[in-house]
Each structure stands twice: as structure tokens, then as C-alpha cells.
Amino acid sequence: MEQHIYASGVAQRLRSQWDRNEGLGQNHNAVKFLSQDYESLKAQSVQSRRLFEDSYFPCSASSLGFNELGPRSSKTAGVRWMRPPEICKRPEFIVDGATRTDICQGALGDCWLLAAIASLTLNDNLLHRVVPHGQSFGSGYSGIFHFQFWQFGEWVEVVIDDRLPVKDGKLLFVHSAEGTEFWSALLEKAYAKLNGCYEALSGGSTSEGFEDFTGGVTEMYELRKAPSDLFSIISRAIERGSLLGCSIDITNTRDMEAVTFKKLVKGHAYSVTGVDEVVYRGNLTKLVRIRNPWGEVEWTGAWSDNSREWDNVDRSVRGRLQNRSEDGEFWMSFSDFLREFSRLELCNLTADALQNSQMKKWSSSLYQGEWRRGSTAGGCRNYPATFWLNPQFKLVLQHPDSPGQSDCSFLVGLMQKDRRKKRREGKDMETIGFAVYEVPREFVGSSGVHLKRDFFLTHASSARSELFINLREVSSRLRLPAGEYIIVPSTFEPNKEADFVLRVFSEKPADSEELDDDVEAKLPTETPLDESQIDAAFKNLFRQLAGPDMEISNAELQTILNRIISKHKDLKTDGFTKEACRSMISLMDTDGSGKLGLTEFHVLWEKIKRYLTIFRQFDLDKSGTMSSYEMRMALESAGFKLTNQLFQLIILRYTEADMTVDFDNFVTCLVRLETMFKTFQTMDTNKKGFMSLNFTQWITLTMFA
């Protein structure tokens, strides 16, 4: 059963990759989350005259949370799930367009998300990519809504019903200031479903919401080290519809959501919604407009809603800018903004080069990858024995930023996937980062190369992420001379498992690709000996082992190998299985008898002796087993070069619970690899690197290879 699941999982991954190569996951062809199709589900509801009920995100405690919003929490006591028509008389999806005042925070610590949603309302094109047109509580209402989010390189469509958690007659989570408008509450529910539950949304960085609403790439600016042209960067970013958020760092847990004497909230995410310059007392003053997702608690300092500064500004400017309502939105001077806030997060929608006022598109690449215990989770440079096992990506920088210069600007974003969903299991973000190395001269122009341990032992990195940090994404803007480089993304410690997306954006066109070994087998030539050439002692041994029929069956081979291996006390093994012996006979049985004759057994015997020599050579710590990185070197010594993905599959299939490979599994793995290579070579008669099979041929091959 386990083998079946394992094989079908590999097939599913291949199928999924083919679909994505055909365009699935692009905004116009989003992946259907949990395979739910909005149009067909809505049609079913209309036909049955029953409002849609989503069984995948039920109205139960599990959809709310697992700890602070868990079943026994006081926050969730007395919660009822109600549809908008049950909450108010005339519910609306969107009233007079989506505005920033539609987003007021409830009992969930997701201000980071709401700040991102507030920014989204400033750009209709972006908003309606996430919140598709044509949804309402009017004609055709059937209790079903849908939203689209960018998730790790692809767009995903999420379907929900409109039953929302209500406590004491009010929406428990996000709500609109008007009270009759529900698009923001339904959007929050769809995002909660995508991440497993509402509580999974608690705490985060605004950039995470920005990226999931746009597919853009985020840069962070520490405001105490702000670049001199930051106001102009912000201004151009807002003109282009980029999304911006800001926050004030907390220095201890008591600071969390503490309100300063001028009414700014520490540890709280705000969105930056506008900038302007006004003439004040004869001088141009730079202003920044900021919104608090709470919908109240506003800055009371200079340029706040009722401050005296507005009295000294031209009346028409004051009429255009000043806003006296307690809606959570306020102006402040740019100098106060730099002084009061700690960090600015800026999401470049098209990754435009913000240092340059000309509209320029970045060249971009995206790669999916994974760190797997024992195979590709090598940890950072501090772990030289395993660091080289991490996935490697090549970047070719060809065009300097400007004539006469050698440097090329680029931005690397490393994002770990699906970590919010794993919170329920007690898992959170891994600590991640990356290093960049110059390609050694002998490998310039090559792609079928996965650099090994010795390279990293003798070469320093050319650049690296500023930090290894437990955020969803680590990104750094870098500049290096034109040339070829290798990016090595990793977790800080080895054997930490996670899936990731690596994105590379460059100012000028640049080529990039995943670096990996070409799959190949360089096997020693085997010349079967004539019976007369085989040593007499070996013939005697064979007669004793084979019995009267002078052929060795599967059961006899198992007995022989296990008897011999038990004499090698330095090898750890739990014995050869019948399946392993069957693989060996399949490889060596040239006459199709299902048994091994003298010459066939002799070739197998020599093969196993060679494998034993390799095993001992690469069992570096003399443990009697192979670690994963010893295994990769041993496979190469045996003549096999494999991709990261194939190596991951081998580690999954042939390791023990402690991620080691014992001798019998080592032999079985090599025999299996050799069988598959030789089978393909036999069937690829034109030597073109592919073959065509019908179903009967396919199942015959896979069942007996």
C-alpha cells in the first residue's frame, strides 16, 4: 500500500507540473482550491434552490482556530455562524466601490492583512483580480462567493459560503464601518480557508498580504536608515499602484499594541495610502497619509485631522486633503513619519526599478524547490558536510545597469510555502536565507552541474541575504559585476523540511536556471565469462548453492546473500528481501527463466563485490550505514548522476527511519537504477532520449522491471 501511495504521489507531481507548464495557475486560469469550481457549485445551488454550504470549511470550531480561538476559548464562546441577510435587512457586497473604511479590525490579530486589503482598495484593477466582479446579494444570490489569491507562484481560486462568525450580534472579525457591506469579511474568510482557519492569520507582515493579492515582490526599508530619496520612491510607488505598509517595532511584549501619547499603536500594521506636498508658511512640506485598520485611534500630532497646521494651508488644498472623521485615516509630516515609524514595506507590483523614475520592467524568474530531510535540506554554510546538498540555481548577469559600469542590480526573494497551515501542528516559520557564489571558471556556460562539497569548502560567497530569519520571505537587493553566479537557498540548520519559491528579479534581462546534474549512468563494461573461464572454486560453490537444477531461484538467492552478509560484522543490515532478490534476478536473467545460471550469477557476484567496495569507501564515519550525503557521493562513484528530485525519491524509498541507508538497501537501489537505465536503453532504439509505450507495454514494464 505504501509503495502505491508513493508512486501515485510522484505521478501526481508530474501531472501537476505538466498542467502548470500549460498555463494553469495564471490569473486567467487559476488553480481551483480543493478542486471546487465556483460556476458549477453555484449552478447546483440555483438548481436545488438551496443556499450553498461549504463542507470543506464548515461552521465549526475547527474553522475558527486551535488555541486562542480554539473550542474552549472565551473569544469563541457563544459564536453563531450567520449569513449577511440574517445579520441585516439589506446586505450589500460592495457599496459605492470598495474603500479603505470597509476594513475595520475585529477580534483577530490580522492587522497586517487588513492593512494590505486597505491598500488594495486604492487600485481597482488589483482589487478586482482578487475580488472578481459580478458578486452580490441581489438577483442570483445563492450563498456562494469566490476570491483569487497569489500563492507561491500561481493564482488560486477559493470558493466559500457566506456564513460568517457572529458574537453578540456583531461580526467577530473584519467588518465594514457601514455595517451593511460584506466584501471585506468574505475576503477574510476565503483567506482563512486558504490557510486552514481564522487563527492561522494571527500575526504577520503586511508584505505577505501584499504579495498574496498581487504576486508582486516586497522590499523593506528600515526608516532609521532611510535612503535620501525615500519620499520620491514612495511617491512613484503610489503613482504606479504599488502597495505600502508601515509599523512601529516593539521592544518588549508589554509594548504590543501599546498606544503612544500621540495615539500611534506599537506592533500594529498601518497602510500608507497617499503622499502630497503643501505650501506651509512659505515652505513646501512633505506629507504622508496613513490608515489604521482599526478604523479609529488616530495620530494626534502635527497635520492630524484637527491640528492647527491646516489653518495655514490654502483653502482649496485643505478642502482636498483634510479629513475630520474618526475613520482611522490621517496625515502626518514625512519627517514625523520617519521619526515615529520603524519600518516601511513596499510591494512592487511589476517589480519596477524604483531608483529610476523611468518606467522599466524587471526581468524575472521563479523556481519551485524543496528542502527534504536527508536529501536536499543541507542547512547553511555553517554545516559544510551537507550545505552542498541544497538546491542550486544559476544566474547569468550580462548587462550592467548603465554604460561604463560593471555592476548589475538584482533582487532575490526566497519564500517558504504553506507555513501558516502547519501552525495547527505546532510548526511555524523555518529560519531561511541564501548565499550567492561566483561560478568557477571551468563550469561557466554549463548547466548539468551540481557543485559539490569541495567547491564550497574552498570558495567564499560573493553576496548573501542580510539575515537568516524566520519570516515567510527573505529578500535582498544586490549588485554584482556581470558574470555567472550560483544562488544556494537554505534553512539555517540541516534536515529542516519545507517547500520554497525562489524569485530572481534583475534590472536588465538576465538568464537563470536551476543547476542540477544531468541524469546519466556510466557503468563499467561487463563481459560475461564463458563457463570454462570461471574459477573452479567458484563453480564448486555454485553447485553447492544451486542444487540439482544448477540454477539459483529467488528463495535460494535470498538465503545465499543473507548468509554471506551476516559474516561481514562491519555492515549494518536487516537482510535482503524477496523483492530485492527478485530485482537482481530481473537485471541478470538474460534467458528469461526467472533463475540465474552459472555465468549470470558470476556477473551478479562481481557486481555485489564492487558495490561492497564502494559502500566501505564512502561510509566515511565507519558506521556500517550510509548517511544521505555519503549516499549521493557513493552513487556518483558507482556511475550514476541524478537530479535533486530523483535523489529525494531514492532517499524516501531506501532509507531507514533514522535516514541512513544500510547495505542491503544500497545494493537494491543500485540494482534498481541499473535495471531502469538498461531497460530504457534497450527500448530507446533510435537513441533519441524518449520512447513511446501503450498501456499494456507500460504496465508490463512497471510491474516486472
XYZ file of C-alpha atoms in Angstrom:
705
model
C 0.000 0.000 0.000
C 2.819 2.399 0.931
C 4.549 1.804 -2.432
C 1.279 2.509 -4.244
C 0.786 5.851 -2.449
C 4.426 6.742 -3.060
C 4.192 6.021 -6.809
C 0.859 7.798 -7.246
C 2.264 10.830 -5.398
C 5.154 11.062 -7.865
C 2.717 10.714 -10.776
C 0.533 13.464 -9.284
C 3.521 15.808 -9.037
C 4.492 15.164 -12.657
C 0.898 15.704 -13.799
C 0.719 18.921 -11.781
C 3.933 20.228 -13.355
C 2.645 19.463 -16.863
C -0.577 21.375 -16.110
C 1.404 24.382 -14.891
C 3.598 24.282 -17.988
C 0.355 24.566 -19.984
C -0.609 27.780 -18.140
C -2.618 26.555 -15.146
C -2.104 28.942 -12.235
C -2.003 32.120 -14.308
C -4.516 34.774 -13.325
C -6.870 33.971 -16.235
C -6.686 30.225 -15.426
C -6.427 29.970 -11.639
C -5.923 26.682 -9.810
C -9.192 25.643 -8.156
C -8.505 25.318 -4.429
C -9.597 21.868 -3.180
C -10.876 21.304 -6.770
C -14.008 23.388 -6.051
C -15.419 25.028 -9.187
C -17.389 28.207 -8.468
C -19.614 28.165 -11.547
C -20.721 24.527 -11.208
C -21.289 24.798 -7.437
C -23.340 27.951 -7.927
C -25.391 26.269 -10.673
C -26.100 23.325 -8.332
C -27.298 25.704 -5.595
C -29.552 27.595 -8.005
C -30.988 24.323 -9.370
C -31.625 22.841 -5.922
C -32.888 26.190 -4.549
C -30.659 25.701 -1.521
C -28.038 28.154 -0.352
C -24.501 26.802 -0.734
C -22.912 25.180 2.326
C -19.175 24.588 2.131
C -18.265 21.215 3.648
C -14.541 21.976 3.220
C -14.711 24.946 5.631
C -17.560 24.053 7.989
C -19.264 26.309 10.527
C -17.390 24.703 13.401
C -14.705 25.434 15.974
C -12.031 23.907 13.716
C -12.554 26.701 11.174
C -12.089 29.372 13.857
C -8.848 28.134 15.383
C -6.900 25.834 17.652
C -5.565 27.885 20.594
C -6.697 31.448 21.364
C -9.655 30.888 19.026
C -9.939 27.196 19.895
C -13.089 25.370 21.087
C -12.558 26.268 24.776
C -11.587 29.898 24.230
C -13.651 32.696 25.779
C -13.287 34.597 22.476
C -15.274 31.938 20.623
C -17.884 31.216 23.325
C -21.369 31.923 22.004
C -20.286 32.346 18.379
C -23.002 31.763 15.792
C -22.487 31.500 12.037
C -24.897 33.751 10.137
C -25.392 34.801 6.550
C -25.438 38.562 5.760
C -29.224 38.557 5.019
C -29.668 37.218 8.593
C -27.414 39.943 10.043
C -29.039 42.984 8.417
C -32.050 43.831 6.247
C -30.319 44.913 3.046
C -26.825 43.467 2.865
C -24.564 44.673 0.069
C -21.418 43.098 -1.310
C -19.799 46.463 -2.182
C -21.395 49.894 -1.579
C -20.138 52.787 -3.740
C -16.938 50.937 -4.559
C -14.524 49.268 -2.196
C -12.979 51.836 0.124
C -10.478 51.833 2.941
C -13.249 52.401 5.535
C -14.719 48.998 4.636
C -11.932 47.332 6.614
C -12.228 47.551 10.409
C -10.432 45.032 12.595
C -12.279 42.556 14.796
C -11.156 40.042 17.441
C -8.329 38.644 15.308
C -4.719 39.900 15.273
C -4.581 40.205 11.492
C -3.971 43.950 11.189
C -1.119 43.058 8.783
C -3.671 41.527 6.414
C -6.194 44.326 6.782
C -3.530 46.952 6.084
C -2.814 45.096 2.855
C -6.532 44.920 1.963
C -6.862 48.666 2.627
C -4.041 49.351 0.177
C -5.720 47.073 -2.352
C -8.796 49.332 -2.444
C -6.663 52.114 -3.970
C -6.271 50.217 -7.243
C -9.440 48.903 -8.922
C -7.585 46.624 -11.324
C -5.781 44.886 -8.490
C -8.877 44.730 -6.329
C -10.980 43.015 -8.969
C -8.309 40.453 -9.688
C -8.684 39.370 -6.044
C -12.405 40.189 -5.705
C -13.997 39.208 -9.035
C -16.800 41.382 -10.446
C -20.409 40.254 -10.575
C -20.913 39.136 -6.958
C -23.878 40.398 -4.941
C -26.764 39.593 -2.604
C -29.246 40.571 -5.321
C -30.509 38.568 -8.271
C -28.984 35.094 -8.470
C -27.808 35.124 -4.829
C -27.157 31.556 -3.682
C -24.853 31.957 -0.671
C -21.632 31.344 -2.608
C -18.713 33.723 -3.297
C -15.232 33.371 -4.749
C -11.873 35.160 -4.487
C -8.429 34.772 -6.050
C -5.073 34.861 -4.279
C -1.499 34.552 -5.470
C 0.151 31.628 -3.705
C 3.834 30.855 -4.229
C 3.963 31.428 -7.959
C 0.406 30.744 -9.044
C -3.112 32.168 -8.720
C -5.599 30.105 -6.711
C -9.388 30.494 -6.722
C -11.055 29.943 -3.333
C -14.798 29.290 -3.030
C -16.677 29.969 0.241
C -20.209 30.101 1.538
C -21.249 33.376 3.204
C -21.880 32.086 6.740
C -19.793 34.409 8.948
C -18.926 34.110 12.661
C -21.057 36.476 14.766
C -20.911 37.207 18.512
C -23.340 39.407 20.443
C -24.997 40.345 17.159
C -21.788 41.653 15.547
C -19.291 40.187 13.116
C -16.475 38.628 15.148
C -13.727 39.554 12.705
C -13.268 42.162 9.968
C -16.273 44.375 9.273
C -17.208 47.487 7.381
C -17.817 50.839 9.055
C -21.213 50.977 7.272
C -22.314 47.677 8.809
C -24.212 46.562 5.698
C -21.216 45.856 3.422
C -19.633 42.393 3.446
C -16.956 42.060 0.751
C -14.085 42.517 3.236
C -15.472 39.977 5.733
C -15.965 37.413 2.956
C -12.465 38.089 1.585
C -11.010 37.479 5.068
C -12.977 34.208 5.310
C -11.640 32.993 1.941
C -8.083 33.785 3.042
C -8.680 31.974 6.352
C -9.898 28.921 4.429
C -6.792 29.014 2.232
C -4.619 28.995 5.375
C -6.603 26.395 7.333
C -8.531 28.553 9.831
C -9.007 32.136 11.049
C -6.410 31.840 13.820
C -3.718 30.939 11.286
C -3.971 34.592 10.146
C -2.953 35.972 13.539
C 0.333 37.905 13.400
C 2.302 38.556 10.253
C 3.952 41.018 7.944
C 1.935 43.292 5.656
C 4.191 42.278 2.783
C 2.716 38.772 2.986
C -0.759 40.137 2.239
C 0.610 42.476 -0.432
C 2.235 39.604 -2.295
C -0.762 37.274 -1.994
C -3.002 39.952 -3.519
C -0.676 40.903 -6.357
C 2.120 38.400 -6.994
C 4.496 41.350 -6.549
C 7.820 41.426 -4.754
C 8.347 43.294 -1.493
C 11.240 45.403 -0.283
C 11.670 46.568 3.292
C 13.159 49.887 4.395
C 14.351 50.461 7.960
C 13.286 54.077 8.455
C 16.185 54.956 10.773
C 18.430 54.130 7.772
C 16.076 55.536 5.107
C 17.614 56.402 1.715
C 17.710 60.129 0.958
C 15.175 59.792 -1.888
C 12.629 57.697 0.053
C 9.809 60.255 -0.323
C 10.245 60.171 -4.085
C 10.395 56.329 -4.005
C 7.089 56.280 -2.070
C 5.517 58.859 -4.381
C 6.438 56.952 -7.554
C 5.347 53.664 -5.991
C 1.896 55.058 -5.138
C 1.553 56.511 -8.669
C 2.182 53.029 -10.065
C -0.305 51.393 -7.707
C 2.316 49.690 -5.547
C 1.167 48.733 -2.050
C 2.802 50.183 1.064
C 2.629 49.346 4.757
C 4.392 50.620 7.875
C 4.740 49.663 11.520
C 6.421 50.592 14.802
C 8.745 47.999 16.332
C 8.062 46.752 19.829
C 10.923 46.376 22.272
C 9.126 44.023 24.690
C 5.845 42.115 24.883
C 4.245 44.838 27.046
C 4.621 47.192 24.072
C 2.384 45.080 21.837
C -0.482 47.327 20.746
C 0.588 49.940 23.310
C -0.608 53.403 22.248
C 1.924 56.265 22.244
C 0.898 59.618 23.717
C 0.226 60.853 20.165
C -2.035 57.856 19.518
C 0.129 55.608 17.328
C -0.063 51.879 18.066
C 3.155 49.871 18.509
C 3.495 46.460 16.853
C 0.495 47.315 14.661
C 0.364 47.331 10.857
C -0.746 50.509 9.081
C -1.112 51.128 5.367
C 0.369 54.120 3.556
C -2.381 55.401 1.267
C -1.062 58.665 -0.149
C 1.595 61.394 -0.217
C 1.381 65.087 -1.009
C 3.316 68.341 -0.731
C 1.709 71.515 0.587
C 2.908 75.102 0.971
C 3.036 75.778 4.717
C 4.317 79.146 5.974
C 6.071 79.721 2.674
C 7.840 76.352 2.526
C 6.988 73.077 0.776
C 6.134 70.447 3.396
C 6.043 66.741 2.546
C 3.015 64.853 3.934
C 2.164 61.155 4.183
C -1.381 59.752 4.524
C -1.697 56.674 6.750
C -4.586 54.374 7.666
C -5.140 52.349 10.843
C -7.176 49.174 10.100
C -8.903 49.547 13.463
C -10.895 52.345 11.815
C -10.221 54.597 14.813
C -7.305 55.607 17.091
C -5.631 58.307 15.013
C -2.388 60.267 15.256
C -2.904 63.469 17.244
C 0.363 65.216 16.329
C 1.129 67.743 13.608
C -1.109 67.517 10.493
C -3.616 65.222 12.250
C -7.319 65.689 11.443
C -7.943 68.676 13.719
C -4.448 70.117 14.040
C -3.693 73.841 13.670
C -1.304 73.285 10.746
C -4.280 73.037 8.381
C -5.281 76.632 9.252
C -2.114 77.864 7.485
C -2.734 75.992 4.219
C -4.567 77.290 1.143
C -8.316 76.641 1.498
C -8.588 74.605 -1.733
C -5.711 72.355 -0.647
C -7.272 71.988 2.802
C -10.607 71.035 1.240
C -8.917 68.418 -0.917
C -6.821 66.818 1.816
C -8.216 67.435 5.287
C -10.460 64.729 6.713
C -12.045 65.331 10.117
C -13.839 61.981 10.621
C -12.639 59.313 13.064
C -12.121 56.766 10.271
C -8.585 55.712 11.191
C -7.019 57.688 8.333
C -4.773 60.678 8.963
C -1.943 62.829 7.580
C 1.431 63.411 9.190
C 4.584 65.152 8.049
C 7.179 62.990 6.315
C 9.768 63.948 8.944
C 7.423 62.782 11.746
C 6.734 59.606 9.766
C 10.462 58.805 9.644
C 10.807 59.573 13.336
C 7.726 57.724 14.646
C 7.623 54.604 12.451
C 10.293 51.877 12.291
C 9.747 50.084 9.004
C 8.209 50.565 5.559
C 7.174 47.587 3.401
C 6.790 48.337 -0.294
C 5.358 45.827 -2.756
C 6.470 46.408 -6.367
C 3.631 45.134 -8.483
C 5.589 44.806 -11.666
C 8.947 44.919 -9.879
C 9.648 48.315 -11.433
C 13.086 49.753 -10.783
C 12.212 52.267 -8.111
C 15.591 54.002 -8.053
C 14.913 55.196 -11.566
C 11.975 57.447 -12.402
C 11.657 55.920 -15.887
C 9.129 53.112 -16.127
C 11.205 49.948 -16.505
C 10.102 46.373 -16.116
C 12.356 43.964 -14.293
C 13.358 40.662 -15.820
C 12.030 37.934 -13.523
C 12.298 34.188 -12.937
C 10.535 31.900 -10.468
C 11.543 28.424 -9.279
C 9.753 25.944 -7.043
C 12.006 23.937 -4.737
C 12.049 21.868 -1.583
C 14.265 21.041 1.339
C 13.885 17.399 2.340
C 15.471 15.732 5.331
C 18.332 13.501 4.270
C 18.467 14.660 0.656
C 18.184 18.401 -0.058
C 17.923 20.030 3.398
C 21.606 20.803 3.805
C 21.436 23.777 6.185
C 23.571 26.915 5.874
C 27.298 27.340 5.222
C 27.985 26.561 8.915
C 27.345 22.884 8.012
C 29.952 22.174 5.275
C 29.316 18.400 5.176
C 25.745 18.928 3.941
C 25.493 22.536 2.631
C 26.244 21.424 -0.955
C 23.156 19.183 -0.975
C 20.832 22.208 -1.054
C 19.195 23.060 -4.408
C 21.370 25.364 -6.541
C 20.267 27.981 -9.079
C 22.385 29.746 -11.678
C 22.022 33.441 -12.513
C 23.764 34.933 -15.553
C 24.166 38.720 -15.275
C 25.071 40.043 -18.726
C 24.021 43.701 -18.857
C 25.430 46.279 -16.400
C 22.939 48.866 -15.099
C 24.491 51.700 -17.091
C 27.224 52.208 -19.700
C 30.754 52.283 -18.326
C 29.780 50.324 -15.217
C 30.339 46.645 -14.494
C 27.692 46.156 -11.783
C 24.262 44.621 -12.353
C 21.387 45.130 -9.882
C 19.110 42.257 -8.983
C 16.715 41.259 -6.235
C 16.414 37.766 -4.758
C 13.279 36.726 -2.864
C 13.217 33.384 -1.025
C 9.772 32.421 0.243
C 8.808 29.363 2.300
C 5.439 27.816 1.480
C 2.330 26.842 3.474
C 3.753 27.532 6.930
C 0.561 29.120 8.301
C -1.350 25.922 7.591
C 1.131 23.991 9.727
C 0.569 26.127 12.833
C -2.171 23.775 13.971
C 0.506 21.037 14.145
C 2.716 23.269 16.298
C 5.025 24.177 13.406
C 5.857 27.720 12.375
C 8.242 29.515 10.038
C 11.668 27.988 9.465
C 14.736 30.246 9.625
C 15.779 30.757 5.986
C 18.301 32.667 3.884
C 20.547 32.303 0.850
C 24.129 32.712 -0.328
C 25.431 33.722 -3.777
C 28.680 32.303 -5.252
C 30.581 33.057 -8.427
C 30.572 30.106 -10.842
C 34.080 28.566 -11.101
C 35.743 29.193 -14.455
C 35.631 25.534 -15.549
C 31.827 25.430 -15.210
C 30.970 28.752 -16.898
C 28.334 28.067 -19.559
C 27.391 24.670 -18.078
C 24.003 23.736 -16.642
C 24.243 19.996 -15.933
C 26.376 20.584 -12.847
C 25.513 20.403 -9.148
C 28.532 21.825 -7.303
C 29.919 19.513 -4.632
C 31.277 19.864 -1.132
C 34.876 20.671 -2.084
C 33.855 23.786 -4.027
C 32.071 25.319 -1.045
C 34.932 24.410 1.304
C 37.356 26.476 -0.783
C 35.245 29.405 -2.061
C 33.689 32.333 -0.188
C 30.269 33.713 -1.092
C 30.035 36.852 -3.246
C 26.838 38.016 -1.514
C 24.159 36.675 0.786
C 20.822 37.555 2.355
C 21.206 40.180 5.067
C 19.790 37.769 7.619
C 18.722 34.204 8.186
C 15.304 34.893 9.666
C 12.040 33.101 10.427
C 9.895 35.182 8.075
C 7.847 33.829 5.188
C 10.111 35.666 2.756
C 13.693 36.871 2.889
C 14.569 39.331 0.117
C 17.700 41.342 -0.657
C 18.562 43.862 -3.364
C 22.108 43.088 -4.539
C 24.692 44.421 -7.021
C 27.444 42.275 -8.514
C 29.737 42.538 -11.558
C 28.463 40.916 -14.764
C 29.122 37.166 -14.727
C 27.653 33.807 -13.724
C 26.549 33.160 -10.147
C 25.009 30.367 -8.096
C 22.253 31.062 -5.571
C 22.031 28.467 -2.767
C 18.821 28.839 -0.704
C 18.772 27.010 2.634
C 17.299 26.708 6.087
C 19.711 27.714 8.846
C 20.005 24.172 10.243
C 20.157 20.986 8.140
C 17.272 18.487 7.960
C 14.575 21.166 8.345
C 11.850 20.353 5.833
C 9.985 22.976 3.822
C 8.876 23.806 0.304
C 10.045 27.108 -1.123
C 9.804 29.506 -4.048
C 12.897 31.365 -5.251
C 12.295 34.518 -7.300
C 15.018 36.483 -9.061
C 14.368 39.968 -10.455
C 17.074 41.826 -12.372
C 17.237 45.423 -13.641
C 18.269 44.270 -17.120
C 17.459 40.921 -18.808
C 19.310 38.040 -17.142
C 19.200 34.292 -17.648
C 18.623 31.943 -14.748
C 18.044 28.215 -14.337
C 18.146 25.514 -11.711
C 21.573 23.894 -11.597
C 21.398 20.143 -11.416
C 23.345 17.136 -12.546
C 22.312 15.605 -15.861
C 20.816 12.153 -15.337
C 23.285 9.600 -16.642
C 24.778 6.185 -15.905
C 28.421 5.466 -16.688
C 28.585 1.787 -15.854
C 31.679 -0.392 -16.158
C 31.693 -2.763 -19.107
C 30.687 -6.274 -18.055
C 31.983 -9.180 -20.112
C 30.188 -12.398 -19.133
C 32.794 -15.139 -18.879
C 32.455 -18.453 -20.650
C 31.911 -21.258 -18.122
C 35.389 -22.551 -18.914
C 36.900 -19.217 -17.767
C 35.214 -19.247 -14.363
C 37.374 -20.242 -11.420
C 36.915 -23.881 -10.280
C 36.392 -22.874 -6.658
C 33.557 -20.580 -7.705
C 31.994 -23.396 -9.771
C 32.068 -25.691 -6.731
C 30.452 -23.019 -4.615
C 27.754 -22.526 -7.258
C 26.986 -26.289 -7.408
C 26.536 -26.392 -3.654
C 24.264 -23.349 -3.693
C 22.217 -24.080 -6.812
C 21.276 -27.692 -6.129
C 20.378 -30.303 -8.734
C 18.817 -27.909 -11.304
C 22.062 -25.886 -11.454
C 20.116 -22.623 -11.293
C 19.590 -20.233 -8.411
C 15.990 -19.281 -7.670
C 14.738 -16.198 -5.861
C 14.490 -18.005 -2.497
C 17.944 -19.558 -2.927
C 19.478 -16.170 -3.782
C 17.933 -14.646 -0.668
C 19.385 -17.421 1.519
C 22.842 -17.133 -0.082
C 23.122 -13.334 0.194
C 21.871 -13.178 3.774
C 24.236 -15.979 4.846
C 27.214 -14.163 3.279
C 26.306 -10.689 4.534
C 25.903 -11.948 8.118
C 29.641 -12.722 8.139
C 30.517 -9.052 7.499
C 30.158 -7.686 11.023
C 31.066 -4.132 9.942
C 27.889 -3.850 7.801
C 24.501 -2.975 9.259
C 21.651 -4.725 7.506
C 18.282 -6.248 8.207
C 18.750 -8.696 5.338
C 17.854 -8.837 1.661
C 14.128 -9.102 0.999
C 12.488 -11.333 -1.601
C 11.623 -8.189 -3.570
C 15.282 -7.091 -3.598
C 16.397 -10.526 -4.822
C 13.701 -10.501 -7.473
C 15.107 -7.165 -8.754
C 18.575 -8.721 -9.012
C 17.306 -11.730 -10.926
C 15.319 -9.407 -13.211
C 18.529 -7.493 -14.007
C 20.741 -10.565 -14.590
C 18.302 -13.084 -16.085
C 19.234 -12.912 -19.759
C 17.388 -16.089 -20.836
C 14.040 -15.273 -19.142
C 13.988 -18.379 -16.932
C 13.389 -16.418 -13.718
C 16.538 -18.033 -12.280
C 20.286 -17.435 -12.515
C 22.669 -19.819 -14.230
C 26.393 -20.017 -13.501
C 27.551 -17.146 -15.743
C 24.629 -14.896 -14.735
C 25.333 -15.499 -11.047
C 29.039 -14.821 -11.598
C 28.313 -11.352 -13.072
C 25.976 -10.570 -10.144
C 28.599 -11.777 -7.659
C 31.261 -9.473 -9.136
C 28.752 -6.601 -9.123
C 27.953 -7.070 -5.418
C 31.675 -7.204 -4.583
C 32.131 -3.876 -6.402
C 29.170 -2.373 -4.525
C 30.683 -3.558 -1.231
C 33.967 -1.783 -2.036
C 32.097 1.469 -2.844
C 29.957 1.171 0.290
C 33.004 0.832 2.539
C 34.825 3.627 0.713
C 32.027 6.168 1.256
C 30.929 5.053 4.709
C 33.214 7.837 5.923
C 32.370 7.542 9.605
C 32.574 3.700 9.514
C 29.089 3.412 10.992
C 28.173 0.405 8.824
C 25.461 2.530 7.162
C 25.396 5.470 4.768
C 24.201 8.953 5.584
C 22.355 10.759 2.811
C 25.328 12.885 1.737
C 27.623 9.799 1.766
C 24.956 8.092 -0.372
C 24.987 10.826 -3.034
C 28.775 10.612 -3.378
C 28.620 6.802 -3.458
C 26.012 6.818 -6.235
C 28.246 9.062 -8.323
C 31.219 6.755 -7.705
C 29.082 3.827 -8.886
C 28.483 5.725 -12.154
C 25.091 7.357 -11.509
C 24.428 11.087 -11.764
C 20.953 12.046 -10.610
C 18.881 15.210 -10.226
C 17.873 16.547 -6.807
C 14.349 15.255 -7.350
C 15.489 11.721 -8.176
C 17.841 11.733 -5.219
C 14.965 12.827 -2.948
C 12.900 9.882 -4.194
C 15.768 7.476 -3.552
C 16.220 8.764 -0.003
C 12.459 8.452 0.591
C 12.416 4.886 -0.665
C 15.680 3.357 0.550
C 16.441 4.913 3.933
C 15.639 3.559 7.379
C 13.713 5.597 9.964
C 16.921 7.388 11.034
C 17.571 8.463 7.401
C 20.503 6.035 6.952
C 20.955 3.519 4.128
C 22.093 0.028 5.119
C 23.984 -2.334 2.821
C 21.059 -4.365 1.509
C 19.131 -1.197 0.586
C 22.269 0.243 -1.027
C 22.641 -2.829 -3.262
C 18.911 -2.913 -4.032
C 18.958 0.776 -5.017
C 21.943 0.352 -7.374
C 20.450 -2.762 -8.966
C 17.144 -0.971 -9.471
C 18.826 2.063 -11.034
C 20.889 -0.091 -13.359
C 17.814 -2.089 -14.374
C 15.837 1.042 -15.247
C 18.720 2.586 -17.222
C 19.299 -0.620 -19.186
C 15.583 -1.134 -19.804
C 15.264 2.368 -21.235
C 18.370 1.970 -23.396
C 17.004 -1.314 -24.783
C 13.653 0.273 -25.684
C 15.017 3.623 -26.954
C 16.056 2.042 -30.258
C 16.611 5.385 -32.033
C 18.753 6.749 -29.158
C 16.687 9.955 -29.084
C 16.158 10.027 -25.313
C 12.455 9.133 -25.308
C 10.238 6.169 -26.024
C 6.560 5.582 -26.704
C 4.538 2.921 -24.857
C 0.917 1.867 -24.943
C -0.814 0.995 -21.670
C -0.159 -2.754 -21.873
C 3.544 -2.184 -22.514
C 3.686 0.386 -19.706
C 2.094 -1.853 -17.087
C 4.159 -4.867 -18.182
C 7.319 -2.829 -17.790
C 6.454 -1.264 -14.434
C 5.127 -4.480 -12.874
C 8.174 -6.585 -13.719
C 11.111 -4.188 -14.122
